[in-house]
Amino acid sequence: MSDTPFGFGLPPEEPENGDEGKKKDPTDGGQSAGGPGGPFGFGPGAGGDNPFAAMFGSMNPNDLGAAFQQLGQMLSYEGGPVNWDMAKQIARQTVSQGAPDGSKDASVGPSERTAVDEALRLADLWLDGVTSLPSGSVSTVAWSRAEWVEASLPAWQQLVDPVAERVGLAMGDVLPEEMQAMAGPLIGMMRSMGGAMFGQQIGQAVGVLAGEVVGSTDIGLPLGPAGKAALLPLNVEKFGKDLSVPQDEVRLYLALREAAHQRLFAHVPWLRSHLFGAVEAYARGIKVDTSKLEDVVGQFDPSQPEQLQDALQQGMFQPEDTPEQKASLARLETALALVEGWVDAVVHEAAKSRLTSSDALRETMRRRRASGGPAEQTFATLIGLQLRPRRLRDASRLWASLTDARGLEGRDAPWSHPDMLPTAHDLDDPDGFVHHEQADFSELDKMLGEAAKGSRKPAEDEPKPKSVEGKEDGKGDGGDEGDGKDEGKGGHDQ
């Protein structure tokens, strides 16, 4: 029996030599995956080797009882919309099987930890001269792929749960109301299966993504603990393998990007919630394809739970074509572009005079972010959302123009308030944004604070406010509360 849970694993390689190719060891976890499956081993075109067929079709009869016990555990799951225990287990197993390029995860050695620590500390030193934001790294760490999985799962849970919950509710809503009471056990079973299937897909996706990411902020969102700057030495080496660039330069450039992200997320306290809120707002506007779900519910056979898996693989989500949904998408794409554009501009300024290959590394990273990758595929499949900063170059030009026009502090000032950030329209007309008078919210905040303080009525036992001369404002020893007319006098007439 496969050593992956429930027979799940990456799709096996298409046989090259007829029947002989089919005799390959099914327990290799799909290490030679290169067939028609999607980038995570699931999705349209994954072939007939669905997880449940693999579980029941290739097992030893002696394992039948264990398989049914595992299936029972899936059906009895009563947690949230995603079975995150399963997601974690499958992500770890996907990592242990190795990346598609054949590289295997390994513990980080002392020399690698030292190299990462030195690179991140040097990167912070270089950034001090090109941004007004201070260091955001409380500590530095070198992660293995498995350690990245452990550290990033809480963020994935925050991003995915709202949409998965919509699917779970939709599974009950597609049935007529008069049938829902009768079908209660079936609906509960389907929701348990839905949580298990989401967990399986997220687990595989995160496991494959662990073979690609180089730090904790690769997708423009903070996936790791706050203040912890991280690099994955194995993936850093993989990133620079075919670039003909010295490994030290590659590590330093990627350390600059990680450290720049950390500064932004540490010293713009509203930014994390702004980004995650944009993802959640977009997710709320996605509707489940009820016609597809109705087909699944109407034909659901408890003995063939892979039907739900197939439905998730094909995608059941459709963005609603409403002004609110378009605004949510624009807000998210603009926010991602502004974050990535700022990091791109700041890192380029720090690296251009110090790293001989900075231009080549910059272009490589730009193309990587613009073309998307495993993260984008994950969200596109599960919730129809692409985490692609489509306007990265426009945003980078805007931040660079701001630097030329206003200096470092003037460029970083828009991060002090979300209403000061450039909009999608500003990315179309960066010169207009750079040269228009920037609103100063500090004075407004000060005025509002003073107004709130002035309108507060003092308690009876609270000391009375004193005037400039040190006497009580607007009243004598036994006077009325006063209206301010006698303020500044030594007393007032009786």
XYZ file of C-alpha atoms in Angstrom:
494
model
C 0.000 0.000 0.000
C 1.223 3.504 -0.713
C 2.907 5.170 2.226
C 1.100 8.415 1.527
C -2.173 8.859 3.460
C -5.211 7.401 1.727
C -3.089 6.619 -1.313
C -2.618 10.325 -2.120
C 0.497 11.327 -3.976
C 1.819 13.070 -7.024
C 0.738 11.495 -10.337
C 3.031 8.801 -11.697
C 5.040 9.309 -14.839
C 3.514 8.334 -18.159
C 5.052 4.953 -19.078
C 7.699 5.174 -21.766
C 7.806 1.529 -22.740
C 4.301 0.172 -22.704
C 3.300 -2.303 -20.023
C 6.771 -2.357 -18.544
C 6.386 1.283 -17.601
C 3.268 0.456 -15.609
C 5.219 -1.840 -13.319
C 7.061 0.984 -11.648
C 6.925 1.015 -7.890
C 3.690 2.787 -6.944
C 5.169 3.835 -3.629
C 7.649 6.250 -5.200
C 5.132 9.024 -4.499
C 5.265 10.239 -8.072
C 8.902 11.278 -7.987
C 9.112 10.910 -11.722
C 5.990 12.992 -12.188
C 5.956 14.532 -15.588
C 2.650 13.402 -16.891
C -0.440 15.375 -17.711
C -1.319 16.354 -14.142
C -1.314 19.907 -12.874
C 1.651 21.472 -11.077
C 0.602 19.999 -7.732
C -0.366 16.542 -8.955
C -4.034 17.402 -9.125
C -6.320 19.242 -11.482
C -7.828 18.603 -14.889
C -5.910 16.063 -16.877
C -4.496 14.284 -13.859
C -5.472 11.009 -15.432
C -7.348 8.095 -14.040
C -5.047 7.683 -11.045
C -7.285 9.545 -8.631
C -6.396 9.183 -4.947
C -9.174 6.773 -4.096
C -8.593 4.587 -7.141
C -4.974 4.398 -6.083
C -6.017 3.472 -2.565
C -8.374 0.677 -3.490
C -6.847 -0.498 -6.751
C -3.284 -1.223 -5.733
C -3.596 -2.390 -2.140
C -2.884 -5.703 -0.588
C -6.141 -7.326 0.595
C -4.697 -7.410 4.099
C -4.680 -3.603 4.060
C -8.367 -3.301 3.246
C -9.406 -2.864 6.878
C -6.815 -0.142 7.442
C -7.939 1.678 4.309
C -11.552 1.687 5.414
C -10.474 2.892 8.831
C -8.673 5.822 7.191
C -11.710 6.574 5.066
C -13.849 6.514 8.201
C -11.564 9.085 9.801
C -12.080 11.350 6.824
C -15.854 10.994 6.971
C -15.940 11.585 10.729
C -13.975 14.839 10.583
C -15.945 17.530 12.441
C -13.559 20.471 12.482
C -13.523 23.648 10.378
C -14.013 23.945 6.635
C -10.521 22.568 5.953
C -8.955 19.537 7.597
C -5.677 21.263 8.449
C -4.263 18.227 10.219
C -4.518 16.387 6.922
C -3.134 19.391 5.047
C -0.078 19.470 7.285
C 0.475 15.723 7.034
C 0.255 15.687 3.240
C 2.402 18.809 2.882
C 5.130 17.181 4.975
C 4.911 13.975 2.968
C 5.017 15.886 -0.326
C 8.162 17.636 0.886
C 9.756 14.364 1.957
C 9.119 12.893 -1.505
C 11.247 15.604 -3.061
C 10.721 18.394 -5.575
C 9.964 17.735 -9.257
C 13.593 18.553 -10.103
C 14.698 15.645 -7.927
C 16.086 17.717 -5.054
C 15.424 16.346 -1.579
C 14.809 18.308 1.582
C 17.499 18.191 4.234
C 18.215 19.733 7.608
C 20.030 23.052 7.454
C 23.642 22.771 8.532
C 25.625 25.218 10.709
C 27.534 26.709 7.766
C 24.294 27.386 5.861
C 22.740 29.021 8.901
C 25.782 31.247 9.285
C 25.709 32.232 5.606
C 21.997 33.120 5.784
C 22.421 35.078 9.007
C 25.340 37.080 7.579
C 23.490 37.773 4.313
C 20.351 39.017 6.076
C 22.320 41.205 8.475
C 24.362 42.708 5.638
C 21.183 43.260 3.646
C 19.674 45.199 6.555
C 22.805 47.348 6.720
C 22.566 48.167 3.015
C 18.864 48.985 3.276
C 19.519 51.541 6.010
C 20.832 53.898 3.340
C 17.959 53.563 0.884
C 14.799 53.671 3.024
C 13.561 55.641 5.996
C 11.923 52.536 7.458
C 14.120 50.898 10.122
C 14.926 47.213 10.256
C 11.944 44.933 10.743
C 13.880 41.767 11.497
C 13.936 40.733 15.118
C 15.732 37.500 14.251
C 17.079 35.627 11.243
C 16.545 31.973 10.428
C 17.506 29.423 7.789
C 14.628 27.044 7.108
C 14.420 23.650 5.546
C 11.389 23.069 3.325
C 9.606 21.171 6.077
C 10.233 24.028 8.510
C 8.756 26.488 6.007
C 5.609 24.335 5.825
C 5.233 24.416 9.605
C 5.791 28.175 9.779
C 3.484 29.152 6.891
C 0.423 26.967 7.543
C -1.243 29.465 9.947
C -1.188 32.118 7.211
C -2.567 29.680 4.631
C -5.351 28.840 7.049
C -6.289 32.502 7.393
C -6.385 32.870 3.605
C -8.213 29.692 2.639
C -10.748 29.083 5.419
C -13.255 31.807 4.388
C -13.644 30.354 0.892
C -13.678 26.743 2.027
C -16.457 27.638 4.427
C -18.523 28.956 1.520
C -18.163 25.615 -0.228
C -19.285 23.742 2.862
C -22.387 25.888 3.185
C -23.129 25.605 -0.515
C -23.153 21.824 -0.249
C -26.249 22.093 1.920
C -27.850 24.996 0.077
C -28.084 23.230 -3.280
C -30.710 20.830 -1.942
C -34.364 21.946 -1.747
C -35.290 23.053 1.762
C -37.784 20.241 2.264
C -35.082 17.695 1.455
C -32.352 19.141 3.661
C -33.745 17.648 6.875
C -34.014 14.215 5.267
C -30.545 14.476 3.791
C -28.888 15.714 6.978
C -26.483 12.790 7.422
C -25.543 12.919 3.743
C -24.864 16.654 3.910
C -22.731 16.161 7.011
C -20.789 13.430 5.245
C -20.253 15.622 2.208
C -19.044 18.523 4.336
C -16.594 16.235 6.105
C -15.396 15.000 2.742
C -15.162 18.574 1.478
C -12.948 19.509 4.428
C -10.798 16.467 3.781
C -10.522 17.212 0.075
C -9.588 20.832 0.665
C -7.018 19.658 3.187
C -5.596 17.194 0.673
C -5.309 19.785 -2.079
C -3.920 22.533 0.131
C -1.441 20.070 1.599
C -0.143 19.035 -1.789
C -0.021 22.638 -3.003
C 1.881 23.889 0.038
C 4.217 20.897 -0.152
C 5.098 21.639 -3.775
C 5.392 25.361 -3.068
C 7.915 24.535 -0.333
C 10.224 23.316 -3.101
C 10.106 26.715 -4.834
C 10.015 29.544 -2.275
C 13.245 31.197 -1.179
C 11.933 33.077 1.868
C 8.862 33.891 3.936
C 7.488 36.678 1.706
C 7.812 35.276 -1.824
C 4.185 35.795 -2.825
C 3.938 39.336 -1.484
C 2.119 38.223 1.672
C 3.783 37.627 5.050
C 3.522 33.866 5.437
C 5.920 33.499 8.353
C 6.009 34.783 11.941
C 6.295 38.558 12.307
C 9.826 39.892 12.566
C 11.516 36.649 11.527
C 13.545 37.107 8.338
C 14.014 33.720 6.693
C 15.720 32.129 3.719
C 15.657 28.516 2.518
C 19.294 27.685 1.589
C 18.365 24.701 -0.576
C 15.935 26.759 -2.658
C 18.269 29.750 -2.816
C 20.861 27.461 -4.395
C 18.219 26.109 -6.767
C 17.140 29.642 -7.745
C 20.644 30.641 -8.817
C 21.652 27.331 -10.345
C 21.244 28.310 -14.011
C 21.857 32.047 -13.742
C 25.665 32.084 -14.048
C 25.751 34.365 -11.016
C 27.974 33.778 -7.962
C 26.005 32.088 -5.208
C 26.962 34.748 -2.680
C 25.383 37.430 -4.885
C 22.220 35.408 -5.339
C 21.915 34.895 -1.588
C 22.525 38.590 -0.865
C 19.998 39.758 -3.450
C 17.318 37.457 -2.094
C 18.245 38.504 1.448
C 17.696 42.134 0.419
C 14.196 41.300 -0.809
C 13.340 39.389 2.361
C 14.686 42.144 4.613
C 12.855 44.844 2.632
C 9.548 42.981 2.975
C 10.167 42.612 6.696
C 10.691 46.373 7.088
C 7.479 47.135 5.277
C 5.313 44.677 7.197
C 6.886 45.591 10.562
C 6.550 49.382 10.284
C 3.293 49.652 8.360
C 1.083 48.092 11.049
C -2.108 48.117 8.979
C -0.554 46.539 5.868
C -0.936 42.883 6.811
C -4.630 43.246 7.623
C -5.065 45.391 4.501
C -3.719 42.613 2.264
C -5.444 39.724 4.012
C -8.630 41.782 4.142
C -8.429 42.344 0.387
C -8.108 38.600 -0.170
C -11.076 37.923 2.101
C -13.200 40.656 0.487
C -12.522 39.187 -2.928
C -13.331 35.701 -1.664
C -16.684 36.866 -0.299
C -17.690 37.925 -3.796
C -16.911 34.550 -5.361
C -19.923 32.356 -5.872
C -19.940 28.607 -6.041
C -20.983 27.119 -9.382
C -24.199 25.639 -8.010
C -25.072 23.834 -11.244
C -21.845 21.865 -11.032
C -22.330 21.294 -7.330
C -25.938 20.203 -7.868
C -24.707 17.581 -10.322
C -22.236 16.320 -7.734
C -24.844 16.256 -4.950
C -27.502 14.658 -7.127
C -25.190 11.875 -8.248
C -23.168 11.527 -5.066
C -22.394 7.940 -4.219
C -20.843 7.451 -0.757
C -18.864 4.541 -2.160
C -17.233 6.912 -4.677
C -16.073 9.913 -2.641
C -13.597 10.853 -5.378
C -16.514 12.654 -7.069
C -16.002 15.553 -4.662
C -12.296 15.483 -5.397
C -12.966 15.755 -9.128
C -15.332 18.692 -8.562
C -12.699 20.591 -6.587
C -10.048 19.756 -9.164
C -12.094 21.276 -11.960
C -12.863 24.394 -9.912
C -16.310 25.367 -8.708
C -15.791 29.093 -8.332
C -16.893 31.965 -10.529
C -16.126 35.618 -9.743
C -19.302 37.654 -9.729
C -19.310 40.409 -12.330
C -20.390 43.149 -9.935
C -18.892 46.584 -9.214
C -18.094 45.470 -5.652
C -16.222 42.384 -6.836
C -14.303 44.327 -9.467
C -13.356 46.888 -6.818
C -12.147 44.111 -4.484
C -10.007 42.591 -7.222
C -8.564 45.989 -8.202
C -7.801 46.747 -4.559
C -5.996 43.445 -4.112
C -4.003 43.657 -7.339
C -3.001 47.253 -6.639
C -1.948 46.424 -3.060
C 0.196 43.510 -4.240
C 1.745 45.650 -6.969
C 2.551 48.471 -4.528
C 4.237 46.103 -2.071
C 6.250 44.317 -4.739
C 7.027 47.560 -6.597
C 8.336 49.237 -3.440
C 10.495 46.229 -2.598
C 11.767 46.074 -6.188
C 12.696 49.774 -6.207
C 14.324 49.778 -2.773
C 16.314 46.590 -3.381
C 17.525 47.871 -6.755
C 18.730 51.082 -5.139
C 20.638 49.115 -2.490
C 22.123 46.524 -4.853
C 22.958 48.398 -8.060
C 26.329 49.709 -6.863
C 27.239 46.642 -4.820
C 26.219 43.556 -6.796
C 27.530 43.239 -10.342
C 24.626 40.979 -11.343
C 21.870 43.021 -9.707
C 20.182 43.919 -13.016
C 20.028 40.290 -14.139
C 18.733 39.148 -10.757
C 16.147 41.917 -10.749
C 14.808 40.933 -14.161
C 14.721 37.244 -13.218
C 12.697 37.980 -10.102
C 10.366 40.350 -11.958
C 9.557 37.708 -14.543
C 9.094 35.084 -11.881
C 6.598 37.253 -9.992
C 4.791 38.473 -13.084
C 4.336 35.042 -14.643
C 3.009 33.492 -11.459
C 3.925 30.132 -10.016
C 2.704 27.494 -7.600
C 1.112 30.044 -5.275
C -0.910 31.549 -8.085
C -1.951 28.097 -9.302
C -3.030 27.146 -5.793
C -5.369 30.064 -5.385
C -6.587 30.007 -8.965
C -7.639 26.376 -8.529
C -9.108 26.648 -5.042
C -10.753 30.077 -5.030
C -10.248 31.540 -8.485
C -7.778 34.119 -7.158
C -4.389 34.894 -8.680
C -1.762 36.437 -6.414
C 0.019 38.045 -9.329
C 1.266 41.651 -9.070
C 0.268 42.421 -12.645
C 1.470 46.008 -12.427
C 4.757 45.445 -10.640
C 6.795 47.432 -13.188
C 4.375 50.370 -13.108
C 4.492 50.432 -9.316
C 8.280 50.200 -9.275
C 8.538 53.193 -11.634
C 6.155 55.182 -9.452
C 8.180 54.551 -6.280
C 11.431 55.383 -8.107
C 9.912 58.651 -9.389
C 8.793 59.507 -5.868
C 12.351 58.976 -4.650
C 13.709 61.380 -7.260
C 11.050 64.002 -6.508
C 10.715 63.785 -2.724
C 13.669 61.818 -1.384
C 13.575 58.677 0.751
C 11.215 59.980 3.428
C 8.878 61.454 0.830
C 8.762 58.157 -1.025
C 8.031 56.148 2.127
C 5.517 58.657 3.544
C 2.463 57.217 1.695
C 2.780 54.065 3.803
C 1.807 56.083 6.892
C -1.897 55.877 6.016
C -3.850 53.621 3.627
C -5.635 56.640 2.115
C -2.283 58.088 1.064
C -1.294 55.076 -1.041
C -1.328 55.337 -4.834
C -4.402 53.929 -6.528
C -4.784 51.958 -9.743
C -5.405 55.296 -11.498
C -2.122 56.617 -10.079
C -0.292 53.656 -11.595
C -1.692 54.801 -14.953
C -0.446 58.336 -14.322
C 2.562 58.152 -11.981
C 3.726 61.686 -12.808
C 0.363 63.049 -11.722
C 0.665 61.282 -8.379
C 4.274 62.315 -7.859
C 3.655 66.018 -8.459
C 0.242 66.538 -6.893
C 0.021 67.926 -3.375
C 0.045 65.043 -0.932
C -2.523 65.127 1.842
C -1.089 65.353 5.347
C -3.171 63.216 7.678
C -1.047 63.955 10.741
C -2.686 67.364 11.258
C -6.150 65.889 10.753
C -5.447 63.155 13.309
C -4.173 65.805 15.733
C -7.281 67.973 15.286
C -9.611 65.006 15.754
C -7.747 63.993 18.901
C -7.969 67.478 20.369
C -11.652 67.725 19.505
C -12.361 64.408 21.180
C -10.436 65.476 24.252
C -12.226 68.832 24.438
C -15.668 67.280 24.164
C -15.101 64.923 27.060
C -16.843 66.112 30.221
C -14.613 65.777 33.313
C -15.768 63.527 36.098
C -16.832 65.091 39.393
C -13.706 63.939 41.200
C -11.391 64.812 38.293
C -9.117 67.867 38.857
C -10.414 70.953 37.073
C -8.284 72.190 34.137
C -6.077 75.168 34.898
C -5.714 78.304 32.796
C -2.387 79.703 31.641
C -2.189 81.785 34.805
C -2.612 78.582 36.811
C -6.184 79.335 37.823
C -9.294 77.352 37.072
C -10.817 78.105 33.687
C -14.191 79.814 33.638
C -15.118 79.550 37.299
C -14.343 80.768 40.794
C -14.351 78.920 44.018
C -18.105 78.543 44.069
C -18.995 79.495 40.524
C -20.982 77.755 37.863
C -19.464 75.435 35.300
C -19.193 78.538 33.145
C -19.155 79.035 29.402
C -15.643 80.291 29.041
C -16.499 84.018 29.033
C -14.533 84.706 32.228
C -11.540 82.610 31.244
C -8.257 84.178 32.224
C -9.681 86.410 35.005
C -8.810 86.048 38.615
C -12.435 85.209 39.370
C -15.792 86.468 38.240
C -18.377 88.840 39.571
C -20.958 87.592 41.961
